[in-house]
């Protein structure tokens, strides 16, 4: 009984915050979980910048509307879902993910939610659970699944290392160098083949 757990941003779709940093002209917002292992610290940093510039959910959603999945991502996901169950585990938010899930054919995603004021200001966020990706993988294992996981960032390492097979995908040189024992791939075909071997 296998289930594949995939990260979303950087693996299936471009990084939302990087796209918004470019659209808004605020380079500080390019900081992601590839750069900052502490997710709460990263989000507090982002929310402070949004507040400072008077930006809210509407502006970010306008950027997301123009984001398409990475080339080959939908075909990869479609084929993978014919072979096994797949869940996308992401530290993004429901308010960001929905239009991207539509473009990917509505795969299952477990993510978090934003707290948004009537003005549209993002005032906070609610994590689904602590160490959400690792915790979810352990929960799936507790109900009889063998997990196979792939991601690109620091916050994916827990689920990758806890799974029966785990892979880095389109990761950074630093993470690949720091974790040489984790197989690393750059192309969807190579990742798909590695998952097939692990199934």
Tab-separated table of C-alpha atoms in Angstrom, residues 3 18 20 28-29 42-43 47 57 65 84 102 111 116 119 128 132 137 140 156 161-162 176-177 182 184 186 188 195:
chain	number	residue	atom	x	y	z
A	3	UNK	CA	1.215	6.669	-1.309
A	18	UNK	CA	9.269	34.673	-5.820
A	20	UNK	CA	5.021	37.956	-6.242
A	28	UNK	CA	12.989	40.760	0.043
A	29	UNK	CA	9.944	38.592	-0.687
A	42	UNK	CA	9.826	33.300	7.350
A	43	UNK	CA	6.066	33.975	7.437
A	47	UNK	CA	3.616	39.479	6.697
A	57	UNK	CA	-4.460	38.751	-0.442
A	65	UNK	CA	-3.677	33.835	-11.582
A	84	UNK	CA	-0.591	5.044	-7.094
A	102	UNK	CA	-7.312	23.558	-10.976
A	111	UNK	CA	-1.994	22.722	3.171
A	116	UNK	CA	-7.540	37.572	6.285
A	119	UNK	CA	-9.855	44.805	4.199
A	128	UNK	CA	-2.652	22.451	9.795
A	132	UNK	CA	3.083	19.341	8.778
A	137	UNK	CA	3.826	11.140	6.466
A	140	UNK	CA	-0.127	7.904	6.773
A	156	UNK	CA	10.697	18.707	2.848
A	161	UNK	CA	13.931	11.019	5.329
A	162	UNK	CA	10.950	9.412	7.104
A	176	UNK	CA	22.093	18.511	-2.362
A	177	UNK	CA	25.640	18.895	-0.976
A	182	UNK	CA	19.271	11.589	-0.875
A	184	UNK	CA	18.461	14.210	-6.498
A	186	UNK	CA	16.114	17.660	-12.182
A	188	UNK	CA	10.195	14.772	-14.231
A	195	UNK	CA	9.255	6.464	-7.956
